[in-house]
Coordinates of C-alpha atoms in Angstrom, one line a residue:
Chain A
X1 CA -10.2 -330.2 138.6
X2 CA -9.7 -331.7 135.1
X3 CA -11.7 -329.0 133.2
X4 CA -12.7 -325.6 134.5
X5 CA -14.8 -324.3 131.6
X6 CA -17.8 -326.3 130.4
X7 CA -20.6 -325.8 128.0
X8 CA -24.0 -326.8 129.2
X9 CA -27.0 -327.1 126.9
X10 CA -30.5 -326.3 128.2
X11 CA -33.9 -325.7 126.6
X12 CA -35.5 -322.3 127.0
X13 CA -38.2 -323.6 129.3
X14 CA -38.8 -323.6 133.2
X15 CA -37.2 -327.0 133.8
X16 CA -33.4 -326.1 133.7
X17 CA -33.9 -322.9 135.8
X18 CA -31.3 -324.0 138.4
X19 CA -28.5 -323.8 135.7
X20 CA -29.2 -320.1 135.5
X21 CA -29.8 -319.7 139.2
X22 CA -26.4 -321.3 139.9
X23 CA -24.8 -319.0 137.4
X24 CA -26.4 -315.8 138.7
X25 CA -25.7 -316.7 142.4
X26 CA -22.1 -317.6 141.7
X27 CA -22.5 -321.3 142.8
X28 CA -20.4 -322.5 139.9
X29 CA -17.8 -319.8 140.5
X30 CA -17.5 -321.0 144.2
X31 CA -16.6 -324.4 142.8
X32 CA -14.0 -322.9 140.5
X33 CA -16.2 -323.7 137.5
X34 CA -16.9 -321.5 134.5
X35 CA -20.2 -322.5 132.9
X36 CA -21.2 -321.3 129.4
X37 CA -25.0 -322.0 129.1
X38 CA -26.1 -322.8 125.5
X39 CA -29.7 -322.8 124.3
X40 CA -30.6 -326.1 122.7
X41 CA -33.6 -326.6 120.5
X42 CA -34.7 -330.1 121.5
X43 CA -33.7 -333.5 122.8
X44 CA -33.0 -334.8 119.3
X45 CA -29.9 -332.6 118.8
X46 CA -28.7 -332.8 122.4
X47 CA -27.3 -336.3 122.1
X48 CA -25.2 -335.7 119.0
X49 CA -24.0 -332.5 120.7
X50 CA -22.7 -334.2 123.8
X51 CA -21.3 -336.9 121.6
X52 CA -19.4 -334.6 119.3
X53 CA -18.2 -332.5 122.2
X54 CA -20.0 -329.3 121.3
X55 CA -21.6 -329.6 124.8
X56 CA -20.1 -331.1 127.9
X57 CA -23.4 -331.6 129.7
X58 CA -27.0 -331.2 128.4
X59 CA -30.6 -331.2 129.5
X60 CA -32.4 -334.4 128.6
X61 CA -35.8 -335.9 129.3
X62 CA -35.8 -339.3 131.0
X63 CA -37.9 -341.1 128.5
X64 CA -35.6 -340.1 125.6
X65 CA -32.6 -341.0 127.8
X66 CA -33.8 -344.5 128.6
X67 CA -34.8 -345.1 124.9
X68 CA -31.4 -343.9 123.8
X69 CA -29.7 -346.2 126.4
X70 CA -31.6 -349.2 125.1
X71 CA -30.3 -348.3 121.6
X72 CA -26.8 -348.5 123.0
X73 CA -26.0 -344.9 123.5
X74 CA -23.3 -344.4 126.2
X75 CA -25.1 -341.8 128.2
X76 CA -25.0 -341.1 131.9
X77 CA -27.5 -339.1 134.0
X78 CA -25.5 -336.7 136.1
X79 CA -28.1 -334.6 138.0
X80 CA -31.8 -334.3 138.5
X81 CA -33.6 -331.3 137.1
X82 CA -37.4 -331.4 137.0
X83 CA -40.3 -333.5 138.3
X84 CA -43.9 -333.2 137.4
X85 CA -46.4 -331.5 139.7
X86 CA -50.1 -331.3 139.6
X87 CA -51.5 -329.5 136.5
X88 CA -48.2 -328.9 134.8
X89 CA -48.8 -331.2 131.8
X90 CA -52.4 -331.3 130.8
X91 CA -54.7 -332.2 128.0
X92 CA -56.5 -329.2 126.7
X93 CA -59.5 -328.7 124.5
X94 CA -61.4 -325.6 123.2
X95 CA -64.1 -324.3 125.7
X96 CA -67.0 -325.4 123.4
X97 CA -65.5 -328.8 122.6
X98 CA -67.9 -331.8 122.9
X99 CA -65.1 -333.7 124.5
X100 CA -65.9 -333.7 128.3
X101 CA -63.9 -336.7 129.5
X102 CA -60.8 -338.6 128.5
X103 CA -63.1 -341.4 127.2
X104 CA -64.5 -338.9 124.7
X105 CA -61.0 -338.7 123.1
X106 CA -61.8 -342.0 121.3
X107 CA -61.2 -341.5 117.6
X108 CA -60.0 -338.0 118.1
X109 CA -56.6 -336.4 117.2
X110 CA -54.4 -335.4 120.1
X111 CA -51.4 -333.1 119.5
X112 CA -48.1 -333.9 121.3
X113 CA -44.7 -332.2 121.1
X114 CA -43.0 -335.5 120.4
X115 CA -44.3 -338.8 119.3
X116 CA -43.1 -341.9 121.4
X117 CA -41.9 -339.8 124.2
X118 CA -43.0 -338.5 127.6
X119 CA -46.0 -336.8 126.0
X120 CA -47.6 -339.9 124.5
X121 CA -46.6 -342.0 127.5
X122 CA -48.4 -339.6 129.8
X123 CA -51.5 -339.5 127.6
X124 CA -51.5 -343.3 127.3
X125 CA -51.6 -343.7 131.1
X126 CA -54.7 -341.5 131.2
X127 CA -56.3 -343.4 128.3
X128 CA -55.8 -346.6 130.2
X129 CA -57.7 -345.2 133.2
X130 CA -60.6 -344.3 130.8
X131 CA -60.5 -347.9 129.3
X132 CA -58.8 -346.9 126.0
X133 CA -55.4 -347.6 124.5
X134 CA -53.2 -345.5 122.2
X135 CA -54.8 -347.2 119.2
X136 CA -58.1 -345.5 120.1
X137 CA -56.7 -342.0 119.4
X138 CA -54.6 -340.4 116.7
X139 CA -51.4 -338.7 117.9
X140 CA -49.9 -336.0 115.8
X141 CA -46.7 -334.0 116.4
X142 CA -46.7 -330.2 116.7
X143 CA -44.5 -327.8 118.6
X144 CA -46.1 -326.3 121.8
X145 CA -46.2 -322.7 120.4
X146 CA -48.3 -323.9 117.4
X147 CA -50.8 -326.2 119.2
X148 CA -53.3 -323.6 120.1
X149 CA -53.8 -322.2 116.6
X150 CA -53.7 -325.8 115.1
X151 CA -56.6 -326.9 117.4
X152 CA -58.6 -323.7 116.7
X153 CA -58.1 -324.3 113.0
X154 CA -59.6 -327.8 113.4
X155 CA -56.4 -329.7 112.6
X156 CA -56.8 -331.6 115.9
X157 CA -59.2 -332.0 118.8
X158 CA -57.0 -331.8 121.8
X159 CA -53.4 -331.1 122.8
X160 CA -51.0 -332.2 125.5
X161 CA -49.7 -328.9 126.7
X162 CA -47.3 -327.6 129.2
X163 CA -46.4 -324.1 130.6
X164 CA -46.2 -321.3 129.6
X165 CA -48.7 -322.5 126.9
X166 CA -51.3 -323.8 129.4
X167 CA -51.7 -320.2 130.7
X168 CA -51.5 -318.7 127.2
X169 CA -54.2 -321.0 125.8
X170 CA -56.4 -320.4 128.8
X171 CA -56.2 -316.7 128.6
X172 CA -55.9 -316.0 124.9
X173 CA -57.9 -319.0 123.4
X174 CA -60.3 -319.8 126.2
X175 CA -59.1 -323.5 126.3
X176 CA -60.1 -325.7 129.2
X177 CA -58.2 -328.5 130.9
X178 CA -59.6 -331.9 130.1
X179 CA -57.2 -333.9 132.3
X180 CA -54.1 -333.6 134.3
X181 CA -51.8 -336.2 132.8
X182 CA -49.5 -336.4 135.8
X183 CA -51.9 -338.3 138.1
X184 CA -52.2 -342.0 139.0
X185 CA -49.3 -343.9 137.5
X186 CA -47.6 -340.7 136.5
X187 CA -48.0 -338.8 139.7
X188 CA -44.7 -336.9 140.5
X189 CA -43.2 -338.4 137.4
X190 CA -39.5 -337.5 137.0
X191 CA -39.3 -335.5 133.7
X192 CA -35.9 -334.1 133.0
X193 CA -32.3 -334.3 134.1
X194 CA -28.7 -333.5 133.1
X195 CA -26.7 -335.9 131.0
X196 CA -23.2 -336.4 129.8
X197 CA -21.5 -339.1 127.8
X198 CA -20.0 -342.1 129.7
X199 CA -16.6 -341.1 128.4
X200 CA -16.9 -337.5 129.7
X201 CA -18.0 -338.7 133.1
X202 CA -14.9 -341.0 133.4
X203 CA -12.6 -338.3 132.1
X204 CA -13.7 -335.4 134.3
X205 CA -14.9 -336.8 137.7
X206 CA -13.9 -333.7 139.7
X207 CA -15.5 -331.3 137.2
X208 CA -18.6 -333.3 137.3
X209 CA -18.7 -333.3 141.2
X210 CA -18.3 -329.5 141.2
X211 CA -21.2 -329.2 138.7
X212 CA -23.3 -331.6 140.8
X213 CA -22.7 -329.6 144.0
X214 CA -23.5 -326.3 142.4
X215 CA -26.7 -327.6 140.7
X216 CA -27.9 -329.3 143.9
X217 CA -27.6 -326.0 145.7
X218 CA -29.5 -324.2 143.1
X219 CA -32.2 -326.9 143.0
X220 CA -32.7 -326.4 146.7
X221 CA -33.1 -322.7 146.2
X222 CA -35.5 -323.2 143.3
X223 CA -37.7 -325.6 145.3
X224 CA -37.8 -323.4 148.4
X225 CA -38.4 -320.0 146.8
X226 CA -40.5 -319.6 143.7
X227 CA -39.4 -316.0 143.4
X228 CA -36.0 -317.2 142.4
X229 CA -37.5 -319.0 139.4
X230 CA -39.7 -316.1 138.4
X231 CA -36.7 -313.7 138.5
X232 CA -34.7 -316.0 136.2
X233 CA -37.3 -317.1 133.6
X234 CA -37.5 -313.9 131.5
X235 CA -33.7 -313.9 131.2
X236 CA -33.2 -317.2 129.3
X237 CA -36.8 -317.8 127.9
X238 CA -38.7 -314.8 126.8
X239 CA -41.6 -315.6 129.1
X240 CA -42.8 -312.2 130.4
X241 CA -42.7 -311.4 134.1
X242 CA -46.5 -311.5 134.4
X243 CA -46.8 -315.0 132.9
X244 CA -43.8 -316.2 134.9
X245 CA -45.7 -315.3 138.1
X246 CA -48.8 -317.3 137.3
X247 CA -47.6 -320.4 135.5
X248 CA -47.9 -323.8 137.2
X249 CA -44.5 -325.4 138.0
X250 CA -43.3 -328.8 138.9
X251 CA -40.7 -329.5 141.5
X252 CA -36.9 -329.3 141.5
X253 CA -35.3 -332.4 143.3
X254 CA -31.8 -331.9 144.6
X255 CA -30.8 -335.5 144.5
X256 CA -30.7 -338.0 141.5
X257 CA -32.6 -340.9 143.1
X258 CA -32.5 -344.2 141.2
X259 CA -35.7 -345.5 142.9
X260 CA -37.7 -342.5 141.7
X261 CA -36.3 -342.7 138.2
X262 CA -36.9 -346.4 138.0
X263 CA -40.6 -345.6 137.8
X264 CA -40.0 -343.9 134.4
X265 CA -38.2 -347.0 133.0
X266 CA -40.8 -349.4 134.4
X267 CA -43.7 -347.3 132.9
X268 CA -41.8 -347.3 129.5
X269 CA -41.5 -351.1 129.7
X270 CA -45.2 -351.5 130.6
X271 CA -46.3 -349.3 127.7
X272 CA -43.8 -350.9 125.3
X273 CA -41.5 -347.9 124.9
X274 CA -38.7 -350.3 126.0
X275 CA -38.3 -353.9 124.9
X276 CA -36.5 -355.0 128.0
X277 CA -36.1 -353.7 131.5
X278 CA -33.5 -351.1 132.3
X279 CA -31.8 -350.9 135.7
X280 CA -31.7 -347.2 136.2
X281 CA -28.8 -347.4 138.7
X282 CA -26.5 -348.4 135.8
X283 CA -27.4 -345.2 133.9
X284 CA -26.7 -342.8 136.8
X285 CA -23.2 -341.3 137.4
X286 CA -23.0 -341.4 141.2
X287 CA -22.1 -338.1 142.8
X288 CA -18.6 -338.0 144.1
X289 CA -19.8 -336.8 147.5
X290 CA -21.4 -340.2 148.2
X291 CA -18.2 -342.1 147.5
Chain B
X1 CA -31.1 -296.2 93.5
X2 CA -32.8 -293.0 92.5
X3 CA -35.1 -291.0 94.9
X4 CA -38.2 -291.9 92.9
X5 CA -37.4 -295.7 93.2
X6 CA -36.7 -295.3 96.9
X7 CA -40.0 -293.6 97.4
X8 CA -41.9 -296.2 95.4
X9 CA -40.2 -298.9 97.5
X10 CA -41.2 -297.1 100.7
X11 CA -44.8 -296.7 99.6
X12 CA -44.9 -300.4 98.7
X13 CA -43.6 -301.5 102.1
X14 CA -45.9 -299.1 104.0
X15 CA -48.9 -300.4 102.0
X16 CA -48.0 -303.9 102.9
X17 CA -47.8 -303.1 106.6
X18 CA -51.1 -301.2 106.6
X19 CA -52.8 -304.0 104.7
X20 CA -51.4 -306.5 107.2
X21 CA -52.6 -304.4 110.1
X22 CA -56.1 -304.1 108.7
X23 CA -56.4 -307.8 107.8
X24 CA -55.2 -308.9 111.3
X25 CA -57.4 -306.3 113.1
X26 CA -60.6 -306.7 111.2
X27 CA -60.6 -309.8 109.0
X28 CA -59.3 -312.4 111.4
X29 CA -60.0 -310.8 114.8
X30 CA -59.8 -313.7 117.2
X31 CA -59.1 -316.8 115.2
X32 CA -55.4 -316.4 115.1
X33 CA -53.0 -315.5 117.9
X34 CA -50.8 -313.4 115.8
X35 CA -49.7 -309.8 116.7
X36 CA -50.5 -307.0 114.2
X37 CA -47.7 -305.3 112.3
X38 CA -47.8 -302.2 114.5
X39 CA -46.9 -304.4 117.6
X40 CA -44.2 -306.2 115.7
X41 CA -42.7 -302.9 114.5
X42 CA -42.7 -301.5 118.0
X43 CA -40.8 -304.6 119.2
X44 CA -38.5 -304.4 116.3
X45 CA -37.4 -300.9 117.4
X46 CA -37.3 -301.9 121.0
X47 CA -34.9 -304.8 120.3
X48 CA -32.3 -302.2 119.6
X49 CA -31.9 -301.6 123.4
X50 CA -32.1 -305.4 124.3
X51 CA -28.6 -306.4 125.3
X52 CA -29.3 -310.1 124.7
X53 CA -30.5 -309.4 121.2
X54 CA -27.6 -307.1 120.3
X55 CA -25.1 -309.8 121.6
X56 CA -27.0 -312.3 119.5
X57 CA -26.8 -310.1 116.4
X58 CA -23.0 -309.8 117.0
X59 CA -22.6 -313.5 117.0
X60 CA -24.8 -314.2 114.0
X61 CA -23.2 -311.4 111.9
X62 CA -19.7 -312.5 112.9
X63 CA -20.4 -316.1 111.8
X64 CA -21.9 -314.7 108.6
X65 CA -18.9 -312.5 107.8
X66 CA -16.4 -315.2 108.7
X67 CA -18.2 -317.8 106.6
X68 CA -18.4 -315.4 103.6
X69 CA -14.8 -314.6 103.9
X70 CA -13.7 -318.2 103.9
X71 CA -16.1 -319.1 101.1
X72 CA -14.6 -316.4 98.9
X73 CA -11.1 -317.4 99.7
X74 CA -11.9 -321.0 98.8
X75 CA -14.3 -320.7 96.0
X76 CA -12.7 -317.9 93.9
X77 CA -9.2 -319.6 93.5
X78 CA -10.9 -322.9 93.0
X79 CA -13.2 -321.4 90.3
X80 CA -10.2 -319.8 88.6
X81 CA -8.2 -323.0 88.7
X82 CA -11.0 -325.1 87.3
X83 CA -11.9 -322.4 84.7
X84 CA -8.3 -322.3 83.4
X85 CA -7.9 -326.1 83.3
X86 CA -10.9 -327.5 81.2
X87 CA -9.9 -331.2 81.5
X88 CA -9.8 -330.9 85.4
X89 CA -13.1 -329.1 85.3
X90 CA -14.7 -331.8 83.2
X91 CA -13.5 -334.4 85.7
X92 CA -14.8 -332.5 88.8
X93 CA -18.0 -331.1 87.3
X94 CA -20.2 -334.2 88.0
X95 CA -19.2 -334.1 91.7
X96 CA -20.0 -330.4 91.9
X97 CA -23.3 -330.9 90.1
X98 CA -24.2 -333.7 92.6
X99 CA -23.3 -331.7 95.7
X100 CA -24.7 -328.4 94.7
X101 CA -28.4 -329.1 94.8
X102 CA -28.3 -330.8 98.3
X103 CA -30.3 -328.4 100.5
X104 CA -27.6 -326.9 102.8
X105 CA -30.0 -326.8 105.8
X106 CA -30.1 -330.6 105.6
X107 CA -26.3 -330.9 106.3
X108 CA -26.7 -329.1 109.7
X109 CA -27.4 -332.3 111.7
X110 CA -24.4 -333.9 110.0
X111 CA -22.3 -330.9 110.9
X112 CA -23.5 -331.1 114.6
X113 CA -22.3 -334.7 114.7
X114 CA -18.9 -334.1 113.1
X115 CA -17.7 -330.7 114.3
X116 CA -17.0 -330.4 118.0
X117 CA -17.0 -326.6 118.4
X118 CA -20.4 -324.8 118.0
X119 CA -19.1 -321.7 116.3
X120 CA -16.9 -323.7 114.0
X121 CA -19.9 -325.9 113.1
X122 CA -22.0 -322.9 112.1
X123 CA -19.3 -321.2 110.1
X124 CA -18.6 -324.5 108.2
X125 CA -22.2 -324.8 107.3
X126 CA -22.2 -321.2 106.0
X127 CA -19.1 -321.8 104.0
X128 CA -20.5 -324.9 102.4
X129 CA -23.7 -323.2 101.4
X130 CA -22.3 -319.9 100.2
X131 CA -19.4 -321.5 98.3
X132 CA -21.5 -322.8 95.4
X133 CA -22.8 -319.6 93.8
X134 CA -19.3 -318.0 94.1
X135 CA -17.7 -321.1 92.5
X136 CA -20.2 -321.5 89.7
X137 CA -20.2 -317.8 88.9
X138 CA -16.4 -317.7 88.8
X139 CA -16.5 -320.7 86.4
X140 CA -18.9 -318.9 84.1
X141 CA -16.8 -315.8 84.3
X142 CA -13.7 -317.7 83.3
X143 CA -15.6 -319.2 80.3
X144 CA -16.8 -315.8 79.2
X145 CA -13.3 -314.4 78.8
X146 CA -12.8 -313.0 75.3
X147 CA -10.5 -315.6 73.5
X148 CA -9.3 -313.0 71.1
X149 CA -7.9 -310.9 74.0
X150 CA -6.1 -313.9 75.4
X151 CA -4.7 -314.8 72.1
X152 CA -3.4 -311.3 71.4
X153 CA -1.6 -311.2 74.7
X154 CA -0.1 -314.6 74.1
X155 CA 1.1 -313.6 70.7
X156 CA 2.9 -310.6 72.3
X157 CA 4.8 -313.2 74.3
X158 CA 3.0 -313.0 77.7
X159 CA 3.0 -316.1 79.8
X160 CA -0.2 -317.9 81.1
X161 CA 0.0 -316.1 84.5
X162 CA 0.3 -312.7 82.9
X163 CA -2.7 -313.6 80.7
X164 CA -4.6 -314.6 83.8
X165 CA -3.8 -311.4 85.7
X166 CA -4.3 -309.0 82.8
X167 CA -7.3 -310.5 80.9
X168 CA -9.0 -313.4 82.6
X169 CA -9.3 -312.2 86.1
X170 CA -10.5 -308.6 85.3
X171 CA -13.0 -310.1 82.8
X172 CA -14.3 -312.7 85.3
X173 CA -14.5 -310.2 88.3
X174 CA -18.0 -309.0 87.7
X175 CA -19.3 -312.5 87.6
X176 CA -17.5 -313.3 90.8
X177 CA -19.0 -310.2 92.4
X178 CA -22.5 -311.4 91.4
X179 CA -21.7 -314.8 92.9
X180 CA -20.6 -313.1 96.2
X181 CA -23.8 -311.1 96.3
X182 CA -26.0 -314.2 95.8
X183 CA -23.9 -316.0 98.4
X184 CA -24.4 -313.2 101.0
X185 CA -28.1 -313.9 101.1
X186 CA -27.7 -317.7 101.3
X187 CA -25.0 -317.3 104.0
X188 CA -27.5 -315.2 106.1
X189 CA -30.2 -317.9 105.7
X190 CA -27.7 -320.5 106.9
X191 CA -26.4 -318.4 109.7
X192 CA -29.9 -318.1 111.2
X193 CA -31.0 -321.6 110.2
X194 CA -28.0 -323.2 112.0
X195 CA -29.1 -321.4 115.1
X196 CA -32.7 -322.4 114.8
X197 CA -31.7 -326.1 114.5
X198 CA -28.7 -326.2 116.8
X199 CA -29.3 -323.3 119.2
X200 CA -26.2 -321.8 120.8
X201 CA -25.0 -319.3 123.4
X202 CA -26.4 -316.3 121.5
X203 CA -27.6 -315.4 118.0
X204 CA -30.5 -314.1 116.1
X205 CA -31.9 -317.6 115.6
X206 CA -31.2 -318.5 119.2
X207 CA -33.3 -315.4 120.2
X208 CA -36.1 -316.7 118.0
X209 CA -36.0 -320.1 119.6
X210 CA -36.1 -318.5 123.1
X211 CA -39.0 -316.2 122.1
X212 CA -41.0 -319.0 120.6
X213 CA -40.7 -321.2 123.7
X214 CA -41.8 -318.2 125.8
X215 CA -44.9 -317.8 123.6
X216 CA -43.7 -314.3 122.4
X217 CA -44.7 -314.3 118.8
X218 CA -44.2 -310.5 118.7
X219 CA -40.5 -310.9 119.6
X220 CA -40.1 -313.8 117.2
X221 CA -41.5 -311.7 114.4
X222 CA -39.5 -308.6 115.4
X223 CA -36.2 -310.7 115.3
X224 CA -37.3 -312.0 111.9
X225 CA -37.8 -308.4 110.7
X226 CA -34.2 -307.7 111.6
X227 CA -33.0 -310.8 109.8
X228 CA -34.8 -309.5 106.7
X229 CA -33.3 -306.0 107.1
X230 CA -29.8 -307.4 107.3
X231 CA -30.4 -309.3 104.1
X232 CA -31.7 -306.2 102.3
X233 CA -28.8 -304.1 103.6
X234 CA -26.2 -306.6 102.5
X235 CA -27.7 -306.8 99.0
X236 CA -27.8 -303.0 98.7
X237 CA -24.2 -302.6 99.9
X238 CA -22.8 -305.3 97.5
X239 CA -24.9 -304.0 94.6
X240 CA -23.6 -300.5 95.1
X241 CA -20.0 -301.9 95.3
X242 CA -20.5 -303.8 92.1
X243 CA -21.9 -300.7 90.3
X244 CA -18.9 -298.6 91.3
X245 CA -16.3 -301.3 90.6
X246 CA -17.6 -302.7 87.4
X247 CA -19.2 -299.7 85.7
X248 CA -17.6 -300.7 82.4
X249 CA -19.2 -304.2 82.7
X250 CA -22.7 -302.8 83.0
X251 CA -22.0 -300.5 80.0
X252 CA -20.9 -303.5 78.0
X253 CA -23.7 -305.9 78.8
X254 CA -26.4 -303.3 79.3
X255 CA -27.4 -305.0 82.6
X256 CA -29.6 -302.8 84.9
X257 CA -29.0 -304.4 88.2

C-alpha cells in the first residue's frame, strides 16, 4: 500500500456514520489502514482542504461536486455515503402558519442551508409540481441550527430542514412538515459521497481500494442495523442518544453507482445548476475490486 | 488583585448570571430555544469529565501556546531591529500599516489553501495575528528609551550592543510584556476561530461545531464559557507576571494595570 495513514474529513451529521463505524469495528485496521477522522465545517472548505493536502479524502455532496467539476476542479468520487429516504429533508412551517400547501409558498421566504445547492434544487422540484418556479419564492441562507429561531422571529416563512433539526423543531417549536422534498423527481436522490483529488486517486490506488473496501463493509452494516448508527452518532456529533433513536434517516448504499448518480447531474442540468451535461462515469474513481 | 476587588468581580458575575436566568425563564419563555445560564453552568462543569472535550482543549491550548511562542520569537527581535534602525523602520512601516488592520480571521481560508498540514495551518494563523501587537509594542518601547541614558553609556565607551543590552532592552521590556498580554487574547480568538472555520480532529472550536450540528446549544455555550475562562486566566497570569517583573515601571509611569 502506498500510504497507510490517511486523514478523512467528515461533517458532524448522520451521513458519514460509516467512517466511524469502520473505525470502531476495526474495518480500516483489517485493511492495514490508519484513518484519522477530522471534523469539517462545510463543503466550501472541503475542496481546498483536499487540494492543499490537509485531507486525503473528504465528505462532499453530489450537487457541490458536479458544480465544482464543471468549474474544472479535478475531483473524483471514491465511495458512496448517503441517499435520501422519505421525510429526511422536509420543508417546515410553524404550526399556525397560513401556508398549507407548497403552492402557498408563492412570495414567501424559504430558508436553506446553502443557496444553489441540493437544498434549493430539492425545493425547486417541489415548486415545479405546485406550478411555481424558483422566482416565485425568496431563498435565504441560514445554518440549520438557527433556522427554527429565525422562522419564529419572523425572518422567514418556511425552512428546508434535515435531521436532527426536523425532530428538534417538531418537539421544541411545534413546527409541522409542509412537504417532503425527496419525492417525485428527487425520490431516493443520492446526497453525499467521499471525494479525493484526481492526483491523489492516481498516486494511491491501493490505499484507495483499502478505504473503499472498509467503507463498503461499514455501509452494509449501517444499512442493515440502525442500532449501529444510533450507537455511533453521539460520539462524533453531539446528538443525544434519545434524539438519535427517533430521527429519520436516509439509506447507506455500499456501491458507487454511476446510473444512480447520473440522476443528480441530469436534475442539475434541467434546473440550470449546470450549463452542460456531465457524464458521471468520468467523475467516479472505479473501485480496484472491479478491475 | 485585592480581596475587595475580587469580591466585587464575583458579585458582578453572579448578578449577570442571575439576571440572565430570570430573563430567559420569565421574559422570553417560549420564543427562543436558548438554555438558561443554570443549565449552561451545569454543562460547563460536566465538560470537565468529557474525554473528547478535554482532548480538544489540549489541542487548542497547544496550538495557542506554540503560536504565541513563535510570535514572540519572531516579533520581539524584529521590533528591536526595526526600533534600532530608524531608516529601515521608515521603509518597512507602510507595509506593516497595510497588513496590520487586515482581520486575521479573513486569512484562514487562504491558509487552508496554502498550508498542507492542519495543525501547522492553525499555528500559522495564530502567529500571524498575535505578532502585530507584540511587534508594534516593541517598536514603541524602543522609541521610548531615554536618549540621555543611551548617550551617557556611549560616552563611557560602550558599543551599540552593550547599549542595547543595558539600556534599550530593559527599558522596552514592559512594553513588550504588554504586547504579549494583548497578543495572548488575540491568539486565543484565532485558535478557536480557525477551528470553527476549518474544523479538525479535536479542539474547543471543533467541539462547538459538533455540538451545534447536534442541536446542543447547551454544550455549545458551555464550551464557549471555557474559552472565556481561558482568556481571563491568561490575562490574569500575564498581568501578575508583568507586575512582579516590572514593578519599577509601574512606579515610574503610575500605571495601575
